[in-house]
CSV table of C-alpha atoms in Angstrom, one decimal:
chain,number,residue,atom,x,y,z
A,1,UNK,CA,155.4,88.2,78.9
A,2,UNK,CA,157.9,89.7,76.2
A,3,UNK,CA,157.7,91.4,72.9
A,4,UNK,CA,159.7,93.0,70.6
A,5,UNK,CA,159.3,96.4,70.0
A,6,UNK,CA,159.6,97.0,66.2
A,7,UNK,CA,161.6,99.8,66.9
A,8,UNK,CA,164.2,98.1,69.1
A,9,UNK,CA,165.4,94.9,68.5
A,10,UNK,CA,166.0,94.4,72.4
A,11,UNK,CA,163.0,92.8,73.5
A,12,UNK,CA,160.9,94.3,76.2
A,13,UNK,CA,159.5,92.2,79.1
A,14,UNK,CA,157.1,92.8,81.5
A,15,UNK,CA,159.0,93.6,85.4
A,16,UNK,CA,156.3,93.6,87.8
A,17,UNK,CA,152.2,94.4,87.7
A,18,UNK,CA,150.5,96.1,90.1
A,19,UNK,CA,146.2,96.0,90.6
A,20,UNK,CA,145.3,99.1,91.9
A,21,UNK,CA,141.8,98.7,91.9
A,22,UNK,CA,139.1,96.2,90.5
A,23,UNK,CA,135.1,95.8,90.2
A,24,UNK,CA,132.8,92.8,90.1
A,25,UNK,CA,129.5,92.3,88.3
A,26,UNK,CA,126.5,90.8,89.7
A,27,UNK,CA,128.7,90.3,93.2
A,28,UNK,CA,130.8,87.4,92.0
A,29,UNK,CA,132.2,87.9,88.5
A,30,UNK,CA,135.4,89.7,87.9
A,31,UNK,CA,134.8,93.3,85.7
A,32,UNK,CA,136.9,95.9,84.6
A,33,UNK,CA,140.8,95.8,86.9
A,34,UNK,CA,143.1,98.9,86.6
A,35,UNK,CA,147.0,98.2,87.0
A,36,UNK,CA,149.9,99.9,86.8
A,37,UNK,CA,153.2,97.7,85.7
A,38,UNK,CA,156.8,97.7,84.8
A,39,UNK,CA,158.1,97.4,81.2
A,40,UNK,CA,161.2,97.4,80.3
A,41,UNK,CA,164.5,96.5,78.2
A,42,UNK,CA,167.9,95.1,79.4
A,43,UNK,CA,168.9,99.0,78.7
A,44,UNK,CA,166.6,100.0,81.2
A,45,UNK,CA,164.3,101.5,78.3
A,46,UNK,CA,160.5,101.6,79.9
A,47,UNK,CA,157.6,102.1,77.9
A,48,UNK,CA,155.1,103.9,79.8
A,49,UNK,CA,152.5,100.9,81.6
A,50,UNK,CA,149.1,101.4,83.4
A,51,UNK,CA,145.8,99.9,81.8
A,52,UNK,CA,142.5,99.8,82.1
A,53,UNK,CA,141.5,95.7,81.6
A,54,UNK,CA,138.2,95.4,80.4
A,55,UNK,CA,138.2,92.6,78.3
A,56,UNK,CA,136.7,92.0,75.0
A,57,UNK,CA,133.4,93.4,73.5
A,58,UNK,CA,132.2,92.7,69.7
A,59,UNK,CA,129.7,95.2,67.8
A,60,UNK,CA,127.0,94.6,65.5
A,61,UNK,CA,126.1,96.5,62.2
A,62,UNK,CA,122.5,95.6,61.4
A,63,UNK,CA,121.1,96.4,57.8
A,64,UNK,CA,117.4,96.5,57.1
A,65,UNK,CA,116.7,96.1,53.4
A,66,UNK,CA,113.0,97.0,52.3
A,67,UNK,CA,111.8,93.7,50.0
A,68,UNK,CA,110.3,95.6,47.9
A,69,UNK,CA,113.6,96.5,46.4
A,70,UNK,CA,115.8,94.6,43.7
A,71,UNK,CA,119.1,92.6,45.3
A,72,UNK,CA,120.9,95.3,43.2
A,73,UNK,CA,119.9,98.0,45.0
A,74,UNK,CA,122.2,99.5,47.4
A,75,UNK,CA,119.4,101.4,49.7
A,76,UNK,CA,119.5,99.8,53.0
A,77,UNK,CA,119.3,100.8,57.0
A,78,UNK,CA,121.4,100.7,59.4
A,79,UNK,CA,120.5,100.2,63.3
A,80,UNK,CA,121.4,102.1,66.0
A,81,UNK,CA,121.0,101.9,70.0
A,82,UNK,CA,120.0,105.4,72.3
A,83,UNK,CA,120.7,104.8,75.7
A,84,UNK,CA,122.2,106.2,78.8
A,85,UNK,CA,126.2,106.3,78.8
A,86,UNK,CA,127.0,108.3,82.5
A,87,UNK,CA,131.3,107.9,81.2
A,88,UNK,CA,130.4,110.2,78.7
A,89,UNK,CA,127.8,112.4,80.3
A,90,UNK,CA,125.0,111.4,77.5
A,91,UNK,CA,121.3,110.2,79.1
A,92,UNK,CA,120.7,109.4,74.9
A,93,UNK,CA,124.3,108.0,73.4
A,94,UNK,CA,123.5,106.8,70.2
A,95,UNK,CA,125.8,104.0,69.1
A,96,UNK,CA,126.4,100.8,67.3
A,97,UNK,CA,124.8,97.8,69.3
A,98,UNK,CA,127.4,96.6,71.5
A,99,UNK,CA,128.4,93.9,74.2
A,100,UNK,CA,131.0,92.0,76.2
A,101,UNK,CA,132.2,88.8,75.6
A,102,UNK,CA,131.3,86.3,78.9
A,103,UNK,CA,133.8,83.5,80.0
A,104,UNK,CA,132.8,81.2,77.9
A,105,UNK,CA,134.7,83.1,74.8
A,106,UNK,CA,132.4,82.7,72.2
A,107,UNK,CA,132.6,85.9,70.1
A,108,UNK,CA,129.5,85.3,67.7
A,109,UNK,CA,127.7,84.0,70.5
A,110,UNK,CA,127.9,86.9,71.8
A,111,UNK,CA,127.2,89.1,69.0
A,112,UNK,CA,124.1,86.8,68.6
A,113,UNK,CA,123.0,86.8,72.0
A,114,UNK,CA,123.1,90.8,72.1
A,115,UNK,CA,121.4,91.0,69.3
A,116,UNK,CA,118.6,89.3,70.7
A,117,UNK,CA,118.6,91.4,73.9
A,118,UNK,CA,118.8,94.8,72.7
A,119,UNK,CA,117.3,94.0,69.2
A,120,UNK,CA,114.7,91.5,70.0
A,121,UNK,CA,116.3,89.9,66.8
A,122,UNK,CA,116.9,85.9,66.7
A,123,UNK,CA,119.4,84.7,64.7
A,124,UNK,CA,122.1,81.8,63.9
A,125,UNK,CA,125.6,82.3,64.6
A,126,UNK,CA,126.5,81.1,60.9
A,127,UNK,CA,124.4,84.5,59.8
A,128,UNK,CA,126.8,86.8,60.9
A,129,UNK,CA,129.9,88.0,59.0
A,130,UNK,CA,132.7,88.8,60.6
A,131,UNK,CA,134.0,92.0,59.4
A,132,UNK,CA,137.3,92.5,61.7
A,133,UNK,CA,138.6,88.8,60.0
A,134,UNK,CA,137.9,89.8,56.7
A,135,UNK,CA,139.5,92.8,57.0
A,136,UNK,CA,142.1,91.6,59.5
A,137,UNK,CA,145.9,92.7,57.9
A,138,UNK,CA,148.9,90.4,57.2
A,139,UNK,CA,150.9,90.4,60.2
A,140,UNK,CA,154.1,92.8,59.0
A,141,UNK,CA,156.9,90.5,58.0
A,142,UNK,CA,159.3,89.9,61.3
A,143,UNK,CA,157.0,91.3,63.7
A,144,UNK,CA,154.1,88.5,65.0
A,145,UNK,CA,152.1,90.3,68.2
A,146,UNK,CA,149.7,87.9,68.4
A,147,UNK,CA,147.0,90.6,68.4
A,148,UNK,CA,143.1,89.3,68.3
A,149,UNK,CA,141.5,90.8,64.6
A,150,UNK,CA,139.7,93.5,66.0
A,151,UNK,CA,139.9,96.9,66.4
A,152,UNK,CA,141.3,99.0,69.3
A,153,UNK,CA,138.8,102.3,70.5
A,154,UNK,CA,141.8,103.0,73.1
A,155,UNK,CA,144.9,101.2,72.8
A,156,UNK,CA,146.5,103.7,74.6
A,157,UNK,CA,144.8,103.0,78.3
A,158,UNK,CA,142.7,100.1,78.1
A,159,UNK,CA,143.3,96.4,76.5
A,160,UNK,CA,139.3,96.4,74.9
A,161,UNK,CA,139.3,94.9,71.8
A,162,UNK,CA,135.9,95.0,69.7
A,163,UNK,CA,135.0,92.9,67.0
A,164,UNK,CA,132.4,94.0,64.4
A,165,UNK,CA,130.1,91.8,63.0
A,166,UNK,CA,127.3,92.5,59.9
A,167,UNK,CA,123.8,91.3,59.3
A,168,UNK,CA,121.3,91.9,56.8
A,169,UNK,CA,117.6,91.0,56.8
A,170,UNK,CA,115.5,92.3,54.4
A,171,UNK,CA,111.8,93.0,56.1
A,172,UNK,CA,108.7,94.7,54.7
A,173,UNK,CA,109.2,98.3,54.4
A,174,UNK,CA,105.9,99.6,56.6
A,175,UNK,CA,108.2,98.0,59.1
A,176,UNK,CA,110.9,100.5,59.2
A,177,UNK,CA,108.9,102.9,61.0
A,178,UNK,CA,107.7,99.7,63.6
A,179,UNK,CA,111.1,99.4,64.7
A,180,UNK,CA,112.6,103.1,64.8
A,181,UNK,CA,111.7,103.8,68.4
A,182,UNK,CA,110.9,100.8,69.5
A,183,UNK,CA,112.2,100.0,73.5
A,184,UNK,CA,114.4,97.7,74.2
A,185,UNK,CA,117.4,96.1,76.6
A,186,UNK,CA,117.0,94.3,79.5
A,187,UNK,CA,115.1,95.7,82.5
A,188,UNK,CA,116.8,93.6,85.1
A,189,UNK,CA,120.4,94.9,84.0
A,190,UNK,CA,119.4,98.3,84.3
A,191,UNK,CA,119.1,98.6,80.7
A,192,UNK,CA,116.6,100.9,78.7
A,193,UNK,CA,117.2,101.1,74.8
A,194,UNK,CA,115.7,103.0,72.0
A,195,UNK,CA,116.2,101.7,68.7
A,196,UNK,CA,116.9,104.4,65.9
A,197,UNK,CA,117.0,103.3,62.3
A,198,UNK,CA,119.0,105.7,60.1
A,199,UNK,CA,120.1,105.5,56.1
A,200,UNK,CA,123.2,103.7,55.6
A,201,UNK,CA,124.6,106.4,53.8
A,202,UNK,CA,124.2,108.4,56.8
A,203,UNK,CA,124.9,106.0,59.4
A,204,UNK,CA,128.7,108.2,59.7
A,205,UNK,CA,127.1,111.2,60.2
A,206,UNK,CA,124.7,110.0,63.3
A,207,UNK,CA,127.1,107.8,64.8
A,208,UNK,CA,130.5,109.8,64.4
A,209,UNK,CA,130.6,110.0,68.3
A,210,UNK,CA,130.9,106.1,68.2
A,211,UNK,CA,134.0,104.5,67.7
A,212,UNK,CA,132.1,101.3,66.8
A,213,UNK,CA,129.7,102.8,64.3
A,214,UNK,CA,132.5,104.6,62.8
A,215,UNK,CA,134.8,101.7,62.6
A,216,UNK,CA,131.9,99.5,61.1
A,217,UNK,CA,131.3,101.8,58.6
A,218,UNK,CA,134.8,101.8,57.1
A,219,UNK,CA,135.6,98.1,57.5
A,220,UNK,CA,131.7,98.1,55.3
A,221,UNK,CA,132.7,100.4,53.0
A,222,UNK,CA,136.3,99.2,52.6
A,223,UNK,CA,135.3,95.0,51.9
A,224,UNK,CA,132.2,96.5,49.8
A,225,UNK,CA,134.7,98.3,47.3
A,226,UNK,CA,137.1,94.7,47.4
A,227,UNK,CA,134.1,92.6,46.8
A,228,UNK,CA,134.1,90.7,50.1
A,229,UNK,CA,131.2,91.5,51.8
């Protein structure tokens, strides 16, 4: 592969890649790979080159509005997940709910289909907004990447790319309560969820150790101020 680097008009190309180590999930299907390569100019310019490949994810913010309210009210509740994240040494992480993307590629499938598994929430594809395209940024003029409209948690080390998607349902207020708490996730993948239903307003403040939640809030809050979402 070859890009240019928009610092450099000598395009850099990609020398040799080397897979140091790789893992499979449920025996047969190809997970996360770390490599090590070689990129570099015809001036012998390298950039420096070992990834983590994990593939893509997407995210969902879920709003709950109480239908007691008027459609111009702006009070509404965000969902979060609590469950065990051993990388980052948490037994209750509290984050945005999250999932990968299988072969088959289909992004709001998969945002649906996680959805139903750690929210117990059925929905259509076509009910989902997609806030990574409507945000997404004009390609700079001169300079075309080809990068996926989505955001980034670690572009330094790893080629994860999550796109955040929004949904609102607007349910009876008595069941707020129902669903802060309620267990979750799917036993047989080792999963064991806690849903936790916070303000919107604060949903900043108890996810700000989530790149996701943090993310979704400002791609929100940004669209909502342009009249997009």
């Amino acid at each position: 592969s070859q890009t240019t680097h928009p610092f450099h008009s000598d395009p850099y190309a990609l020398r040799s890649v080397t897979v140091q180590s790789f893992d499979r999930f449920g025996g047969s299907r190809l997970g996360f790979v770390k490599l090590s390569a070689t990129v570099s100019n015809s001036a012998s310019e390298a950039l420096p080159a070992a990834a983590l490949l994990r593939g893509p994810s997407v995210a969902m913010l879920v709003m709950l509005i109480p239908d007691d309210l008027p459609a111009s009210s702006d009070e509404r509740y965000a969902v979060l997940t609590v469950q065990p994240r051993v990388p980052a040494g948490s037994l209750g992480f509290v984050e945005l709910p999250a999932g990968m993307v299988d072969d088959a590629g289909s992004f709001k499938g998969a945002a649906a289909k996680e959805m139903e598994e750690e929210l117990g929430i059925t929905i259509q594809e076509d009910e989902l907004v997609c806030l990574s395209e409507l945000a997404a940024p004009s390609e700079t003029e001169g300079i075309n990447e080809g990068l996926p409209q989505a955001m980034y948690p670690s572009a330094g080390g790893c080629d994860e790319h999550i796109t955040i998607y929004s949904y609102e349902r607007r349910i009876p207020r008595d069941q707020l309560r129902e669903w802060s708490g309620r267990l979750t996730g799917l036993r047989d993948h080792g999963e064991k969820i806690t849903l936790k239903v916070v303000p919107m307003k604060d949903l900043w403040r108890e996810g700000a150790r989530d790149a996701k939640a943090l993310a979704a809030v400002a791609l929100w809050e940004g669209l909502r101020r342009e009249g997009k979402v």
